[in-house]
Structures are given as structure tokens and as C-alpha cells.
Short mmCIF file of C-alpha atoms in Angstrom, two decimals:
data_model
loop_
_atom_site.label_atom_id
_atom_site.label_comp_id
_atom_site.label_asym_id
_atom_site.label_seq_id
_atom_site.Cartn_x
_atom_site.Cartn_y
_atom_site.Cartn_z
CA MET A 1 27.05 14.30 2.00
CA GLY A 2 25.89 16.81 -1.38
CA ALA A 3 23.26 15.98 -3.54
CA LEU A 4 22.72 12.38 -5.29
CA PRO A 5 24.59 12.09 -8.24
CA ALA A 6 22.70 12.99 -11.46
CA ASP A 7 22.69 9.64 -13.04
CA VAL A 8 21.75 7.60 -9.89
CA PHE A 9 18.13 7.24 -11.62
CA SER A 10 19.09 6.06 -14.86
CA VAL A 11 21.10 3.09 -13.23
CA SER A 12 19.82 -0.55 -14.56
CA GLY A 13 21.11 -3.70 -14.07
CA THR A 14 20.29 -7.43 -13.42
CA VAL A 15 19.04 -8.94 -10.04
CA ASP A 16 20.25 -11.91 -8.86
CA GLY A 17 18.28 -14.78 -8.84
CA LEU A 18 15.40 -13.71 -11.00
CA HIS A 19 16.53 -15.15 -14.39
CA LEU A 20 14.93 -18.66 -14.01
CA PRO A 21 14.76 -21.40 -16.98
CA ASP A 22 11.27 -22.51 -17.73
CA ASP A 23 10.22 -25.27 -15.80
CA ASP A 24 6.84 -27.31 -15.22
CA ARG A 25 5.94 -25.06 -12.08
CA ILE A 26 2.60 -23.46 -12.90
CA VAL A 27 -0.32 -21.73 -11.11
CA ARG A 28 -3.79 -21.52 -12.83
CA VAL A 29 -6.04 -18.33 -12.57
CA LYS A 30 -9.47 -19.39 -13.69
CA GLN A 31 -8.71 -20.59 -17.40
CA HIS A 32 -5.26 -19.30 -17.65
CA THR A 33 -2.02 -20.96 -16.95
CA LEU A 34 1.01 -19.13 -15.78
CA TYR A 35 4.70 -20.48 -15.77
CA LEU A 36 6.10 -19.01 -12.71
CA ALA A 37 9.53 -18.95 -14.11
CA ARG A 38 8.22 -16.49 -16.97
CA LEU A 39 6.46 -14.22 -14.10
CA VAL A 40 9.51 -13.89 -12.14
CA ARG A 41 11.27 -13.01 -15.35
CA LEU A 42 8.58 -10.30 -16.15
CA ILE A 43 9.32 -9.11 -12.46
CA SER A 44 13.11 -8.53 -13.27
CA VAL A 45 12.52 -6.55 -15.98
CA VAL A 46 10.59 -3.97 -13.65
CA LEU A 47 13.15 -4.39 -10.68
CA GLU A 48 16.28 -3.92 -13.34
CA THR A 49 15.06 -1.12 -15.46
CA ALA A 50 15.32 2.35 -14.34
CA GLY A 51 12.38 4.46 -14.74
CA GLY A 52 12.95 7.79 -12.73
CA CYS A 53 12.27 8.44 -9.06
CA THR A 54 8.78 7.09 -9.77
CA GLN A 55 9.95 3.79 -10.70
CA PRO A 56 13.67 3.12 -9.72
CA SER A 57 15.59 0.36 -10.26
CA TRP A 58 16.63 -2.22 -7.60
CA ARG A 59 20.16 -0.97 -8.22
CA THR A 60 19.11 2.74 -7.28
CA ILE A 61 17.16 1.78 -4.25
CA VAL A 62 20.32 -0.29 -2.91
CA GLU A 63 22.43 2.87 -3.75
CA ILE A 64 20.05 5.52 -2.44
CA GLU A 65 19.62 3.12 0.58
CA ARG A 66 23.28 2.99 1.52
CA ARG A 67 23.66 6.58 1.28
CA LEU A 68 20.37 7.44 3.49
CA ASP A 69 22.53 5.03 6.10
CA GLU A 70 25.34 7.20 5.79
CA ILE A 71 23.45 10.65 6.25
CA LEU A 72 21.29 9.12 9.27
CA ASN A 73 24.49 7.64 10.85
CA ALA A 74 26.36 11.27 10.27
CA ALA A 75 23.54 13.63 11.20
CA ARG A 76 21.63 11.60 13.76
CA PRO A 77 18.27 13.89 13.22
CA HIS A 78 15.52 13.50 15.67
CA THR A 79 12.74 13.40 12.82
CA VAL A 80 12.60 12.35 9.13
CA LEU A 81 10.15 14.44 7.47
CA VAL A 82 8.86 13.30 3.98
CA SER A 83 6.09 14.51 1.86
CA ASN A 84 5.15 11.54 -0.19
CA ASP A 85 5.93 8.15 1.53
CA THR A 86 3.46 6.47 -0.88
CA SER A 87 6.29 6.96 -3.33
CA PRO A 88 9.34 4.20 -3.80
CA LEU A 89 11.92 6.63 -2.53
CA GLY A 90 9.65 8.19 0.27
CA ALA A 91 8.82 4.55 1.61
CA LEU A 92 12.16 3.68 1.70
CA ALA A 93 13.16 7.01 3.40
CA VAL A 94 10.78 6.18 6.05
CA HIS A 95 11.98 2.47 6.53
CA VAL A 96 15.60 3.42 6.89
CA ALA A 97 14.71 5.89 9.51
CA GLU A 98 12.46 3.43 11.41
CA ARG A 99 15.37 1.17 11.35
CA HIS A 100 17.44 3.97 12.68
CA GLY A 101 14.75 4.32 15.60
CA LEU A 102 13.94 7.90 14.32
CA ASN A 103 10.75 9.79 14.38
CA THR A 104 8.98 9.81 11.16
CA VAL A 105 6.59 12.47 9.98
CA HIS A 106 4.65 12.70 6.53
CA VAL A 107 3.04 15.88 5.22
CA GLN A 108 0.51 15.57 2.66
CA HIS A 109 1.63 17.63 -0.46
CA GLY A 110 -1.20 17.81 -2.56
CA ALA A 111 -5.18 16.80 -2.68
CA TRP A 112 -6.03 13.11 -2.15
CA THR A 113 -8.80 10.99 -3.76
CA ALA A 114 -9.83 7.50 -3.06
CA GLU A 115 -9.60 6.48 -6.65
CA ALA A 116 -6.25 8.11 -7.54
CA VAL A 117 -4.50 4.60 -6.66
CA ALA A 118 -5.79 1.36 -5.55
CA TRP A 119 -3.03 0.27 -2.98
CA PRO A 120 -1.85 3.40 -1.26
CA ALA A 121 0.14 3.02 1.90
CA LEU A 122 1.14 5.83 4.33
CA HIS A 123 4.29 4.39 6.36
CA SER A 124 5.05 7.23 8.60
CA ARG A 125 4.23 7.24 12.53
CA HIS A 126 2.78 10.59 12.18
CA VAL A 127 0.40 11.56 9.09
CA VAL A 128 -0.24 15.10 8.70
CA VAL A 129 -3.08 16.16 6.52
CA MET A 130 -4.50 19.39 5.19
CA GLY A 131 -8.24 19.07 6.13
CA GLU A 132 -10.91 16.91 7.69
CA ARG A 133 -11.80 15.20 4.54
CA ASP A 134 -8.37 13.64 4.65
CA VAL A 135 -8.57 11.93 7.65
CA PRO A 136 -10.76 8.82 6.83
CA LEU A 137 -8.32 8.19 3.74
CA ALA A 138 -5.21 8.80 6.02
CA LYS A 139 -6.72 6.02 8.48
CA THR A 140 -7.49 3.47 5.76
CA TRP A 141 -3.99 4.19 4.06
CA ALA A 142 -1.68 4.09 7.28
CA ARG A 143 0.32 1.26 7.58
CA HIS A 144 2.47 2.14 10.77
CA PRO A 145 1.15 0.04 13.74
CA ARG A 146 0.93 3.40 16.06
CA ALA A 147 -0.05 5.81 13.17
CA GLU A 148 -1.42 8.88 14.36
CA VAL A 149 -3.28 11.49 12.05
CA HIS A 150 -3.10 15.29 12.55
CA VAL A 151 -5.07 17.97 10.82
CA LEU A 152 -2.46 20.90 10.26
CA GLY A 153 -3.00 22.31 7.12
CA GLN A 154 -0.57 22.93 4.51
CA PRO A 155 2.89 24.44 4.98
CA ARG A 156 3.48 25.55 1.40
CA PHE A 157 -0.07 27.59 1.81
CA ASP A 158 1.43 29.88 4.63
CA CYS A 159 3.06 32.04 2.10
CA LEU A 160 -0.69 32.95 0.84
CA THR A 161 -0.84 35.07 3.76
CA ALA A 162 1.41 37.58 1.99
CA LEU A 163 0.37 37.41 -1.41
CA ASP A 164 -0.71 41.15 -2.51
CA ARG A 165 -4.09 41.22 -4.32
CA ALA A 166 -3.57 44.84 -5.94
CA ALA A 167 -0.15 43.81 -7.16
CA GLN A 168 -1.33 40.62 -8.84
CA ARG A 169 -4.36 42.58 -10.39
CA ARG A 170 -2.12 45.12 -11.58
CA TYR A 171 0.03 42.40 -13.60
CA LEU A 172 -2.89 40.66 -15.04
CA ALA A 173 -4.14 44.15 -16.32
CA ARG A 174 -0.58 44.64 -17.99
CA LEU A 175 -0.77 41.07 -19.60
CA MET A 176 -4.29 41.87 -21.06
CA ALA A 177 -3.09 45.30 -22.28
CA THR A 178 -0.18 43.86 -23.89
CA ALA A 179 -2.21 41.18 -25.92
CA ASN A 180 -5.19 43.06 -26.40
CA ASP A 181 -6.82 46.29 -27.60
CA ARG A 182 -8.11 46.96 -24.09
CA VAL A 183 -8.25 45.63 -20.54
CA PRO A 184 -11.74 43.67 -19.62
CA SER A 185 -13.29 44.76 -16.51
CA ARG A 186 -13.18 41.15 -15.11
CA ILE A 187 -10.44 38.73 -15.37
CA THR A 188 -10.48 34.87 -15.17
CA VAL A 189 -7.12 32.92 -14.52
CA TRP A 190 -7.11 29.23 -15.80
CA ALA A 191 -4.79 27.18 -13.97
CA CYS A 192 -3.64 24.85 -16.55
CA GLN A 193 -2.05 21.09 -16.07
CA PRO A 194 0.02 19.16 -18.40
CA PHE A 195 -2.75 17.44 -20.31
CA SER A 196 -2.60 16.14 -23.72
CA HIS A 197 -2.87 18.87 -26.38
CA ASP A 198 -6.48 17.19 -27.35
CA ARG A 199 -7.66 17.63 -23.81
CA LEU A 200 -6.45 21.00 -23.57
CA ARG A 201 -8.12 22.04 -26.44
CA ALA A 202 -11.38 20.76 -24.91
CA GLN A 203 -11.09 22.70 -21.97
CA ALA A 204 -9.97 25.94 -23.82
CA ASN A 205 -13.18 25.70 -25.92
CA LEU A 206 -15.20 25.03 -22.74
CA ILE A 207 -13.90 27.73 -21.03
CA ALA A 208 -13.86 30.53 -24.01
CA GLU A 209 -17.39 29.41 -24.97
CA GLY A 210 -18.49 30.17 -21.42
CA LEU A 211 -16.55 33.42 -21.12
CA ARG A 212 -18.14 34.78 -24.46
CA THR A 213 -21.64 34.23 -23.68
CA ALA A 214 -21.34 35.18 -19.87
CA ASP A 215 -22.75 38.59 -18.36
CA GLY A 216 -20.18 40.91 -17.65
CA ASP A 217 -16.87 41.92 -19.59
CA TRP A 218 -14.66 38.89 -19.19
CA GLY A 219 -10.94 38.15 -20.14
CA LEU A 220 -8.88 35.04 -19.89
CA VAL A 221 -5.33 34.70 -18.52
CA ILE A 222 -3.73 31.49 -18.98
CA ALA A 223 -1.24 30.39 -16.34
CA PRO A 224 1.01 27.55 -17.52
CA HIS A 225 1.71 24.40 -15.23
CA PRO A 226 5.63 24.48 -14.67
CA ALA A 227 6.14 21.37 -16.71
CA GLN A 228 4.60 23.36 -19.66
CA GLY A 229 5.59 26.54 -21.67
CA ALA A 230 3.68 29.43 -23.36
CA GLU A 231 3.93 27.82 -26.87
CA ALA A 232 1.81 24.77 -25.41
CA PHE A 233 -1.43 27.24 -25.54
CA SER A 234 -0.36 29.07 -29.14
CA SER A 235 -2.96 27.19 -31.09
CA LEU A 236 -5.39 26.89 -28.52
CA PHE A 237 -7.69 29.82 -29.26
CA THR A 238 -6.96 30.20 -33.14
CA HIS A 239 -9.60 29.80 -35.48
CA ALA A 240 -9.57 28.87 -39.33
CA ASP A 241 -12.72 30.87 -40.31
CA GLU A 242 -13.47 34.25 -40.02
CA PRO A 243 -12.63 36.55 -36.89
CA ARG A 244 -15.69 36.54 -34.58
CA ASP A 245 -17.36 39.77 -33.43
CA ASP A 246 -17.17 38.22 -29.69
CA GLU A 247 -13.60 37.15 -29.97
CA LEU A 248 -12.15 36.53 -26.42
CA ARG A 249 -9.67 38.37 -24.81
CA VAL A 250 -6.56 36.12 -23.83
CA ALA A 251 -3.35 36.41 -22.60
CA VAL A 252 -0.59 34.12 -21.22
CA ALA A 253 1.33 34.42 -17.91
CA ASP A 254 4.83 34.00 -17.61
CA PRO A 255 5.55 30.26 -16.88
CA HIS A 256 7.71 31.60 -13.77
CA VAL A 257 4.74 33.20 -12.39
CA GLY A 258 2.16 30.84 -12.51
CA ALA A 259 -1.24 30.56 -11.13
CA ARG A 260 -0.10 31.59 -7.70
CA GLY A 261 1.60 34.60 -9.03
CA CYS A 262 -1.32 35.85 -10.19
CA MET A 263 -4.71 34.33 -9.06
CA ALA A 264 -5.04 36.26 -6.02
CA GLY A 265 -5.92 39.38 -8.35
CA ALA A 266 -8.58 37.17 -10.45
CA ASP A 267 -12.30 37.64 -10.33
CA ALA A 268 -12.50 33.92 -10.63
CA LEU A 269 -10.01 30.76 -11.16
CA VAL A 270 -10.60 27.92 -13.46
CA SER A 271 -9.03 24.55 -13.25
CA ALA A 272 -9.76 20.74 -13.39
CA TYR A 273 -7.78 19.68 -10.18
CA SER A 274 -4.86 21.89 -9.74
CA THR A 275 -3.82 22.40 -6.34
CA CYS A 276 -4.03 26.17 -7.06
CA GLY A 277 -8.02 25.90 -6.96
CA ILE A 278 -7.42 25.07 -3.08
CA GLU A 279 -5.14 28.04 -2.77
CA ALA A 280 -7.90 30.20 -4.56
CA ALA A 281 -10.59 28.84 -2.39
CA LEU A 282 -8.50 30.06 0.73
CA LEU A 283 -8.14 33.54 -0.77
CA HIS A 284 -11.81 33.57 -1.31
CA VAL A 285 -11.21 33.75 -5.04
CA PRO A 286 -14.31 32.13 -6.75
CA VAL A 287 -13.23 28.78 -8.16
CA LEU A 288 -14.69 26.74 -11.45
CA GLU A 289 -14.08 22.91 -11.56
CA ILE A 290 -14.25 22.00 -15.06
CA GLY A 291 -14.32 18.75 -16.80
CA VAL A 292 -17.17 16.38 -18.17
CA PRO A 293 -19.23 14.17 -15.64
CA GLY A 294 -16.89 11.45 -14.32
CA GLU A 295 -13.68 13.27 -14.59
CA ARG A 296 -11.32 13.84 -11.80
CA THR A 297 -11.66 17.08 -9.68
CA LEU A 298 -10.24 18.26 -6.23
CA GLY A 299 -13.86 17.85 -5.16
CA LEU A 300 -14.10 21.49 -3.48
CA ALA A 301 -17.58 21.78 -5.09
CA ASP A 302 -18.73 19.17 -2.42
CA HIS A 303 -17.73 21.54 -0.06
CA GLY A 304 -19.18 24.77 -1.35
CA LEU A 305 -15.95 26.10 -2.40
CA ALA A 306 -16.28 25.60 -6.14
CA HIS A 307 -18.61 25.85 -8.94
CA ARG A 308 -18.88 22.53 -10.82
CA CYS A 309 -18.75 23.14 -14.33
CA HIS A 310 -19.82 20.20 -16.97
CA SER A 311 -20.38 22.38 -19.87
CA ALA A 312 -19.67 25.60 -21.35
CA ASP A 313 -23.21 26.63 -20.05
CA ASP A 314 -22.13 25.66 -16.39
CA VAL A 315 -19.21 28.31 -16.93
CA THR A 316 -21.41 31.02 -18.37
CA VAL A 317 -24.18 30.58 -15.40
CA ALA A 318 -21.19 30.66 -12.95
CA LEU A 319 -19.60 33.70 -14.35
CA SER A 320 -22.73 35.54 -14.88
CA ALA A 321 -23.53 34.91 -10.97
CA LEU A 322 -20.44 36.60 -10.33
CA ALA A 323 -20.69 39.27 -12.40
CA CYS A 324 -24.18 40.40 -10.78
CA PRO A 325 -23.29 42.99 -8.22
CA ASP A 326 -26.67 42.86 -6.39
CA LYS A 327 -26.18 39.24 -5.55
CA PRO A 328 -24.54 38.84 -2.44
CA THR A 329 -21.38 36.54 -1.86
CA VAL A 330 -21.16 33.85 0.74
CA GLN A 331 -17.38 33.63 2.35
CA PRO A 332 -16.93 29.77 2.23
CA MET A 333 -15.47 28.08 5.22
CA PRO A 334 -12.29 25.69 3.60
CA ASP A 335 -11.28 24.14 6.78
CA ALA A 336 -12.91 20.72 5.90
CA VAL A 337 -10.57 20.77 2.90
CA CYS A 338 -7.55 22.64 4.23
CA ARG A 339 -7.31 24.06 7.68
CA TRP A 340 -5.62 27.22 6.97
CA HIS A 341 -4.60 30.21 9.04
CA GLY A 342 -0.84 30.86 7.86
CA ASP A 343 0.80 28.71 10.50
CA SER A 344 0.85 25.20 9.38
CA ALA A 345 4.75 25.04 9.30
CA ALA A 346 4.75 26.30 13.06
CA ALA A 347 2.10 23.49 13.66
CA ILE A 348 4.13 20.82 12.33
CA ALA A 349 7.36 21.99 14.10
CA HIS A 350 5.35 21.86 17.36
CA LEU A 351 4.31 18.28 16.57
CA ILE A 352 7.60 17.25 15.80
CA LEU A 353 9.26 19.13 18.97
CA SER A 354 6.56 17.87 21.19
CA PRO A 355 8.06 15.86 24.12
CA ASN A 356 5.70 12.65 23.26
CA GLY A 357 5.66 13.47 19.70
CA ALA A 358 1.64 13.66 19.89
CA MET A 359 -0.89 15.92 19.36
CA PRO A 360 -4.78 15.89 19.31
CA LEU A 361 -6.10 14.42 15.99
CA ASP A 362 -7.87 17.53 15.28
CA PRO A 363 -6.91 20.85 16.88
CA VAL A 364 -9.69 22.28 14.72
CA PRO A 365 -12.99 23.14 16.68
CA ALA A 366 -15.94 21.48 15.51
CA ASP A 367 -17.40 24.63 14.11
CA PRO A 368 -14.50 26.50 12.93
CA PRO A 369 -14.11 29.98 11.93
CA ALA A 370 -13.42 30.79 8.53
CA ALA A 371 -9.60 31.63 7.68
CA ASP A 372 -9.02 35.31 8.30
CA PRO A 373 -10.77 37.53 5.75
CA ALA A 374 -8.14 40.32 6.19
CA GLN A 375 -6.25 41.31 2.54
CA PRO A 376 -3.25 39.31 2.30
CA ARG A 377 -0.07 41.45 2.87
CA GLY A 378 3.11 41.80 0.99
CA GLU A 379 3.79 40.22 -2.48
CA GLY A 380 4.11 36.19 -3.03
CA VAL A 381 5.49 35.26 -6.26
CA PRO A 382 7.03 38.13 -8.01
CA ALA A 383 5.43 38.94 -11.48
CA ARG A 384 8.07 39.21 -14.24
#
């Protein structure tokens, strides 16, 4: 069938029956009076306006549904697998598949939070979640009458078993050596997200002040989000006043490398709620969740997988503890957040291919062992 046309998400157009003239039909909500015809016209604006894949127009939905029907009629697959059926297109794909009598499987793509959306809905027959903590939300959000939830981890984390810590450490050292006069003995990676400049600056100030006053010799590598470029950080660590004696050593990773391409070689990873925080925790790289009280995080600190840092002082305390060689470190057990043994893709394939399409709700033992602590093998994202 080929790929969808590039302009399919920019298609706008009128929807029949939604342009009603004003009349006297009204509804009262407390002290407000709403004219129904005007409400219908407001709805028409939403349905007729193209807003990309997250808010496709009605004409886009109709065209994609037609193409999905053609594809499913031609391919006749066993299962339709989606990574986000809470989106308009994901929900559409699942409902079209159900109409064709096909099995549907949703694989949780990123971390869920109860407050992220007010009305989530999971439409697939089988819902695969990363960890135990996601099961209650999956059960609450499931809309399929025979929905089943399975704790099978995250297949895109399977490749973490092949990351080469030594190679990534060499990459971090080269970055620091190129950008600074010397390489610090300890390196923190900041896994960034595409926030506004003001929010990025606030986070940069928090991290920088915490690093400057922490025990040990710390430097910082900024790992841009794929939606960012290195230029987004060019002014975050510049100062209008005289140079400081304790000026922080900073370098920026290649955007094509990102946090995954270098975090395994870091002494710590800092982020607000990048999924890289989960990946770092799986690799036993210490994680600092930053942000003022009330700001969204991945909630890793609630499971003992991260240090929650509301201020620069919190960052200083967390990093100083990591720099203390005499303090024993406790290996976290991340299975509550993500069941990770490097075989999630195989487990999901087994779920799809099982005769009755069902597996136990939670194949993880009640007291699961920690992920294999052996050093990862090979090299993941190449450092360029």
C-alpha cells in the first residue's frame, strides 16, 4: 500500500450537517445560556480544521479509515499492534481492526501519570504495560469489554542490554575534553526535553548551582531531545558578569546521539520526566528528578529509583552522596516501574502467538529479582 500521503494531515474541509442557522433551541448551564446551533458550529471548527496527527480533521480520519480498510482486507493480519491507542489515529486503527475481527494489542510507549489527561481510554483487547504500577491505570482506562492487562516491560528498552558503558564513557570524556580545559572525574548527563527557553534556563540554573557546590569534581553533558538542537542551549550557561572561579564545565552531546547514546557512561542522569530516567534506572545509573514541588516527574523517586530534587541544594546533597566512596550503594529493583530482562519483545510476540491470546496478568513473581547487573554488551547508539 505504501506510506500515507505527506499532506494527509493537512486536509481540512466542511462537514455536512454542522453549519446550522441560529434558532431558539438553548440549554442552560447554571447561570449560562447556550445556543445549541452555535455550539454545533464550534464543534464543526474542531472537526473541519487539520491539526496534525494529534488532532486530525474529519476528512483526514475518513481517508485514513478507508486506507486502513484496504490494507487489512489485502493483508488479513492476525493482530494489529499499536503503541498509542489513546490518540485519535490509534483509536481509529483499533476500531477498524475490531471491525475486521482482528486481535488488538496496545504496547505502552512511555510513562503514564494519572493527571496527564482527564479522560484516557485504552481500546485494545490486550494492554501491555511496563511495570506493576501501571496496572491500576490500565484497568481504569480500559474500554474493551474483555480487556486484559499484561506486565511485560518495554520492547524499546531491550537494546539497553547491548549498551557499552566504556564506549559511552569515552564519548563523554571526548566531549568534555573538546569543550573544556580538562575532563572532570565525574560527569552528569542532563536528559533534556523541549521546554520553553525560560523553563530550560530555570532547570539549567538549578543543575549548575547544585553541581558547583557538590563534593567531587563534576561536569555536565547536555543531551538534547530529538526535537531540539544544540543551539537551544547556547545561552543557558553564559553570564553577563565576570567569569566565576567555580565556572562549570559543560559540553553538549550530538542531538543524533541523545541521552541514550551516552547515559550508560555517566555518573548520574538528571531530568524532569524524560523516559531516559527509566532507562538509566534500569542500568543502575543514579537518577535525579528535578523540578519545583508539584511539577510533573516520572515518579521514580517514589520507588527508590531516583533522588527527588526540588532545589539546587537537593542536587548538591544527591551528588555529594554519590561522590562519597565510603558510602555503600544499594542496587534498586526497578520491576515495579518496568519489568526489564531484555526480552520484552519476545514476551509480547509470545502473547500475540499464544493460542487463546491470553497470558497471566502478571508473570513477574511477587518478589522479583533485580535486573541482571552484568555489564551491558556491545554498543547502542553510536557516538558521533
